[in-house]
CSV table of C-alpha atoms in Angstrom, one decimal:
chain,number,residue,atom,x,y,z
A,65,UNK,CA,-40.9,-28.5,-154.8
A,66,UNK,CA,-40.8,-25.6,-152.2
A,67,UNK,CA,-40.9,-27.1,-148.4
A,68,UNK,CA,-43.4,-26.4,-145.7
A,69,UNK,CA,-43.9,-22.8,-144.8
A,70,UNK,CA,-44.6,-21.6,-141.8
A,71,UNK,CA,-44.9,-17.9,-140.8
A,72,UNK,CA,-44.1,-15.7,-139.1
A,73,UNK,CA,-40.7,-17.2,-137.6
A,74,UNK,CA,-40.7,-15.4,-134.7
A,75,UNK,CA,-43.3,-13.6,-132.2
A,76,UNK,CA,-43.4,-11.8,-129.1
A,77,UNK,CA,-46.8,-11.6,-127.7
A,78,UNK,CA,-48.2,-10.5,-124.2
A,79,UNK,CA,-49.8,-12.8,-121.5
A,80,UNK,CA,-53.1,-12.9,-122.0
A,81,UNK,CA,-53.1,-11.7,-125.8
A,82,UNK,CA,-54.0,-14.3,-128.8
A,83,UNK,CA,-51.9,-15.6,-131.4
A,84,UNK,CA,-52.3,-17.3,-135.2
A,85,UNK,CA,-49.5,-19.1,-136.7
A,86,UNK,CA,-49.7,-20.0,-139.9
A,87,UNK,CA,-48.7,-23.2,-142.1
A,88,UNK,CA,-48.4,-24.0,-146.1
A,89,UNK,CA,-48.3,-27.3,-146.8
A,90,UNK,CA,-45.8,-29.0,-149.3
A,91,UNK,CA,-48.8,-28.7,-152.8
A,92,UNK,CA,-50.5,-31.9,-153.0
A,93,UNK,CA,-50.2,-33.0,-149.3
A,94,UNK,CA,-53.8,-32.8,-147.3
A,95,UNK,CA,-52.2,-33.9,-144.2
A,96,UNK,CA,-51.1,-31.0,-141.6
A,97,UNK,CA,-50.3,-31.6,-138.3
A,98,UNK,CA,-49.0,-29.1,-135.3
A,99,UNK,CA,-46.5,-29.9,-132.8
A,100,UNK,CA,-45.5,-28.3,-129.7
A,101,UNK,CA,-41.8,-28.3,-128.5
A,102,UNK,CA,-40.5,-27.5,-125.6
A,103,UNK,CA,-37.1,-27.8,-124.0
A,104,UNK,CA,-39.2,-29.2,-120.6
A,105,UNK,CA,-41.9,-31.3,-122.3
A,106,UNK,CA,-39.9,-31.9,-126.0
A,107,UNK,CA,-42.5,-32.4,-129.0
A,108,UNK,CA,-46.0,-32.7,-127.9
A,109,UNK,CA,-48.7,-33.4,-130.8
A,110,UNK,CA,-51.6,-30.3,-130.8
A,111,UNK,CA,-53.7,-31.9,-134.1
A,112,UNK,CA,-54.0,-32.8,-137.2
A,113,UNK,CA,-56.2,-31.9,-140.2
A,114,UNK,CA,-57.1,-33.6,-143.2
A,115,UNK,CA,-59.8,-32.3,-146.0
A,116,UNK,CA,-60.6,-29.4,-143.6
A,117,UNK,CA,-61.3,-31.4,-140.8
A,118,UNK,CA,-59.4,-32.2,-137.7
A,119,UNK,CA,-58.6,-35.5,-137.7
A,120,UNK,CA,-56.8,-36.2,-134.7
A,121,UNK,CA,-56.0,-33.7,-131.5
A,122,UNK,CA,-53.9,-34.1,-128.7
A,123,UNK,CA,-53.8,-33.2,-125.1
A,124,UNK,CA,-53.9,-29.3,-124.9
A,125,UNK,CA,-56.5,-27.1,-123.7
A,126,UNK,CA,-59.4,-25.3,-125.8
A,127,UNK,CA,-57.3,-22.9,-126.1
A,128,UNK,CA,-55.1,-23.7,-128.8
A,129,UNK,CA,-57.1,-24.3,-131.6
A,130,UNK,CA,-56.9,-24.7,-135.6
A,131,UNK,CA,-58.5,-24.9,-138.9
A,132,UNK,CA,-57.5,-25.7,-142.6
A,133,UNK,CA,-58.3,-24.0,-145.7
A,134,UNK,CA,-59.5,-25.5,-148.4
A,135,UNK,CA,-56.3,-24.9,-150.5
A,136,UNK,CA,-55.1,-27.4,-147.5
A,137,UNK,CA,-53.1,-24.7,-146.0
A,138,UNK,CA,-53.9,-24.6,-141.7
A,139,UNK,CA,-53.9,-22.0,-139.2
A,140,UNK,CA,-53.3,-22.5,-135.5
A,141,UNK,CA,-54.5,-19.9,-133.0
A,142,UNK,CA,-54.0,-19.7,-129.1
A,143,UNK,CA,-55.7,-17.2,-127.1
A,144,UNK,CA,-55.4,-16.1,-123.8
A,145,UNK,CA,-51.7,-16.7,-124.2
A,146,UNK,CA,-50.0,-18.2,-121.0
A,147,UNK,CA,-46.0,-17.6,-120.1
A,148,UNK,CA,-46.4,-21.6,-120.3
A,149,UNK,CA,-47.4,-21.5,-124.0
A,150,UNK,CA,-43.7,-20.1,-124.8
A,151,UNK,CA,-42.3,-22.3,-127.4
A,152,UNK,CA,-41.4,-23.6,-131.0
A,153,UNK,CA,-44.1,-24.7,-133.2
A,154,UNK,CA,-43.9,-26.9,-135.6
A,155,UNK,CA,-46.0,-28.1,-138.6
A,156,UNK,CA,-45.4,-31.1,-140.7
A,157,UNK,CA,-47.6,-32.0,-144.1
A,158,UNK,CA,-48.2,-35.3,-145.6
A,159,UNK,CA,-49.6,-37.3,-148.1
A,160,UNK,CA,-51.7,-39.5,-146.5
A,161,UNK,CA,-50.7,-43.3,-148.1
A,162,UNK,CA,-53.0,-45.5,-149.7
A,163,UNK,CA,-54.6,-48.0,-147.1
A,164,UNK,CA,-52.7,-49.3,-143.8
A,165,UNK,CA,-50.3,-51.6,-146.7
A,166,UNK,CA,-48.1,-48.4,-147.1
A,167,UNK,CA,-48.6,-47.0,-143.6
A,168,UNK,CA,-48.3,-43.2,-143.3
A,169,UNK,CA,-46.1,-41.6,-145.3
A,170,UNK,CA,-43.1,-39.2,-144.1
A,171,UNK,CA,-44.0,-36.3,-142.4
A,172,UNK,CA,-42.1,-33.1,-143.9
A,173,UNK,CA,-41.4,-30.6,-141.0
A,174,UNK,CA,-41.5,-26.8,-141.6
A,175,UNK,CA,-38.8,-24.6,-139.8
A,176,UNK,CA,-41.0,-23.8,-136.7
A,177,UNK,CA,-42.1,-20.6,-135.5
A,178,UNK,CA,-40.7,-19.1,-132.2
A,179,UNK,CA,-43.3,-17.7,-129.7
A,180,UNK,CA,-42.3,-16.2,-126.6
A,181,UNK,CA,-44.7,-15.2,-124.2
A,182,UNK,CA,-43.8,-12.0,-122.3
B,236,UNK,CA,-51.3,-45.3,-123.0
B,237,UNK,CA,-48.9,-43.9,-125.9
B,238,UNK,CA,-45.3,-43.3,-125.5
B,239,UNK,CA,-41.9,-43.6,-126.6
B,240,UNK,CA,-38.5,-43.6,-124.4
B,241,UNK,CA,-35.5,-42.5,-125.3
B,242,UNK,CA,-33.6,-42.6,-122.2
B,243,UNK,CA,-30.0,-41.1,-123.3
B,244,UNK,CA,-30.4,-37.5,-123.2
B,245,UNK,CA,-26.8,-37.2,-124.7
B,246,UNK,CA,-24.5,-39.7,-126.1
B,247,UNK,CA,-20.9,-39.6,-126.8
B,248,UNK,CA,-19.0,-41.2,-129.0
B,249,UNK,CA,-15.8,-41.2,-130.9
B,250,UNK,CA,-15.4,-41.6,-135.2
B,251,UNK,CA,-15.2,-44.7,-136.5
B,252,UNK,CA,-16.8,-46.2,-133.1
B,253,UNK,CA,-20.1,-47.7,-133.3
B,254,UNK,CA,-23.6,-46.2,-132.2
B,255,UNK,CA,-26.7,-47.4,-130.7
B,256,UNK,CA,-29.5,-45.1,-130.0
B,257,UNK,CA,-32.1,-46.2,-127.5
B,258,UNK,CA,-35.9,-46.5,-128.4
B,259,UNK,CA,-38.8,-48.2,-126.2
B,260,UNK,CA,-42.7,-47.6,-126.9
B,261,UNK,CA,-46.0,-48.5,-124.8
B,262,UNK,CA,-48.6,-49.4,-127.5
B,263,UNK,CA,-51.7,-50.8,-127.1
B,264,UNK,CA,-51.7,-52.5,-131.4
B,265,UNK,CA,-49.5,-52.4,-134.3
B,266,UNK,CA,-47.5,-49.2,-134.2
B,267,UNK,CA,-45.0,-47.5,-137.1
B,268,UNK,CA,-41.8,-46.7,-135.6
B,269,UNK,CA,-39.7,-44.1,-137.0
B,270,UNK,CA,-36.6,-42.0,-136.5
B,271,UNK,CA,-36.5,-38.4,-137.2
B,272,UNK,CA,-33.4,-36.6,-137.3
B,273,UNK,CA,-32.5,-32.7,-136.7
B,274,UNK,CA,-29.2,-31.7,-138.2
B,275,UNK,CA,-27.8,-28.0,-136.4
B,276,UNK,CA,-29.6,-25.3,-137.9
B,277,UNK,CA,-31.8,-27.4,-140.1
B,278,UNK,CA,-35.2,-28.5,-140.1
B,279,UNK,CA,-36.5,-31.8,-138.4
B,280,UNK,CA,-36.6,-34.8,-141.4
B,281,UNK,CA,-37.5,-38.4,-141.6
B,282,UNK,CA,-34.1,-40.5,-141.4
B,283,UNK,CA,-35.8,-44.1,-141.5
B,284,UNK,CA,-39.0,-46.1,-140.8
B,285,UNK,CA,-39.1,-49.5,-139.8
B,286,UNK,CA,-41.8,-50.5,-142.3
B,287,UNK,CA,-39.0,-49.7,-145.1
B,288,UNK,CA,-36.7,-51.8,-143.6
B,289,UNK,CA,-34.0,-50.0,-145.3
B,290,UNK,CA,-30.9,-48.6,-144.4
B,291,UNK,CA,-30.1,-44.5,-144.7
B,292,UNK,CA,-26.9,-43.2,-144.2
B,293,UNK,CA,-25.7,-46.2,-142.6
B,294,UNK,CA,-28.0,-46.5,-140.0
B,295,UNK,CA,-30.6,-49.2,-139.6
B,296,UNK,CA,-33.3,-50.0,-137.3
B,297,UNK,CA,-35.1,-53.1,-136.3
B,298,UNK,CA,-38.6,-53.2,-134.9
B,299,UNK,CA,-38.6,-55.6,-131.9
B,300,UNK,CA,-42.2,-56.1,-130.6
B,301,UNK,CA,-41.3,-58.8,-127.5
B,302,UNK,CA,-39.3,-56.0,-126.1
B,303,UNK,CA,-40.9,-53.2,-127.6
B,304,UNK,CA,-37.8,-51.7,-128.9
B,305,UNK,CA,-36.9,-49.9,-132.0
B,306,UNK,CA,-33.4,-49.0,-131.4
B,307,UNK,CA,-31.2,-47.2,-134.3
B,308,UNK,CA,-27.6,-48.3,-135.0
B,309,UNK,CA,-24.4,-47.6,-137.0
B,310,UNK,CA,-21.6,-49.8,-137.1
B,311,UNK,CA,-18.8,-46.9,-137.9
B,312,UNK,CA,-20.1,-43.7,-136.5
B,313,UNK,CA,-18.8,-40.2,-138.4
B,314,UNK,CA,-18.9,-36.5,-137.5
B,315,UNK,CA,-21.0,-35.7,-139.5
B,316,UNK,CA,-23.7,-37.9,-137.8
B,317,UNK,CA,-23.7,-35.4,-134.9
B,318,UNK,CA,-27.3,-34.2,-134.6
B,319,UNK,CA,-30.9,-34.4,-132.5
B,320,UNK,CA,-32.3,-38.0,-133.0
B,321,UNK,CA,-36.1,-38.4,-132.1
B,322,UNK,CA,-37.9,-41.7,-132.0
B,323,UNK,CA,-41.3,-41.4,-133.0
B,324,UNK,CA,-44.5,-43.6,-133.6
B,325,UNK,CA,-47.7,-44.0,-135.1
B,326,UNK,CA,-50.6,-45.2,-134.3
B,327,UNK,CA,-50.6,-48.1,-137.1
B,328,UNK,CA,-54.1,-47.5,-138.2
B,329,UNK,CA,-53.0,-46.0,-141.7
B,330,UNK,CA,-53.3,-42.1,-143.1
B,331,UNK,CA,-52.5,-40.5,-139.7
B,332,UNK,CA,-50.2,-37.2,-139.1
B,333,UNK,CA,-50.0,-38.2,-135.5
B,334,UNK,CA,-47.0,-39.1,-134.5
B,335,UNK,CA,-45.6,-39.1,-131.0
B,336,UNK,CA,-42.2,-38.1,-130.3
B,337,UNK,CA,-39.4,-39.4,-127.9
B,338,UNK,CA,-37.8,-36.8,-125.8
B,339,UNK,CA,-34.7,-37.2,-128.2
B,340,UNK,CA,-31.2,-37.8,-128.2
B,341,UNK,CA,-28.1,-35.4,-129.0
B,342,UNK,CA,-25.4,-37.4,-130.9
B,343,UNK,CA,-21.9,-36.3,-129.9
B,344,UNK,CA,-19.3,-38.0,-132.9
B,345,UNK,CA,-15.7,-36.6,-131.6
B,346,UNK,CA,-12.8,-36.7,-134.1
């Protein structure tokens, strides 16, 4: 079963620019999720989608943003990039479990992709 | 409000000695408690979760709710235990991806 895929690994983008990162899922899992990390701030949740629809979103400004595809695979986009916004991103895919009995099942964590903000 | 501590930023210990890996969360209900692990080079991946109650690798973890502790332990560490630990919960309420992360801790195992 191939992993979570995330590309590109690496990006160099301009202040002020806009960026999409991109994410394939583990086949099977609806469940994507996109993480911040940061040496500063370590890994802050962006959102989640499920079935195309964000689920749950986290404490960033509209800036970042994201969708998902109907072949569950997600997009994340950030324009207006800041010299702030430098940092690894991470996306994790699950299969959500089957009522609250089984609790969420384990996250699998692509390999990040590197953005630094010149 | 959410959160998890992991106050040791690094932690240092000799082979063979044993481990103990801080966790404390703030949550307002029935969290999931996990521990995530990031070996050098490799991507981050799920070591244990306290709903399993199971042990991986010789580590176990023990959800304590009076003190709201979720600390990770290994009698007999090894080198090859050496990695990024993160803490992490859930919000309980079933089929989430959000989980929110510790600031981590870097295992040191010395020969």
């Amino acid at each position: 079963k191939a992993g979570v895929t995330q590309t590109p690994r690496y990006l160099i983008k301009t202040r002020g620019q806009q960026v999409t990162l991109s994410c394939s899922p583990i086949s099977g899992h609806r469940s994507v999720s996109w993480y911040q990390q940061t040496p500063g701030q370590g890994l802050q949740f962006l959102f989640e989608y499920f079935s195309e629809t964000q689920r749950n979103k986290g404490n960033f400004p509209g800036r970042f943003s994201g969708r998902q595809f109907s072949n569950s695979r997600s997009e994340m986009n950030v324009s207006t990039l800041e010299l702030g916004d430098s940092a690894l991103y991470l996306c994790a895919s699950s299969f959500p479990g089957q009522g609250r009995r089984f609790g969420n099942t384990e996250a699998f964590f692509g390999q990040g992709t590197r953005l630094t903000v010149v | 409000a959410q959160r998890v501590t992991q106050p040791e930023k690094l932690l240092s210990v000799f082979k063979g000695a044993p481990v103990e890996l801080k966790c404390n969360y703030s949550y307002s209900g029935s969290p999931e408690l996990f521990w995530y692990v990031q070996y050098s080079r490799q991507r981050l991946q799920l070591l244990l979760r306290h709903i399993s109650r199971e042990s991986i690798k010789g580590f176990t973890a023990d959800l304590n709710k009076g003190e709201t502790s979720f600390h990770l332990k290994k009698p007999f560490a090894q080198e090859e235990d050496s990695a990024m630990y993160y803490c992490a919960l859930s919000g309980g309420s079933g089929n989430t991806g959000k989980l929110i992360f510790g600031q981590g801790t870097t295992l040191q195992v010395k020969p």
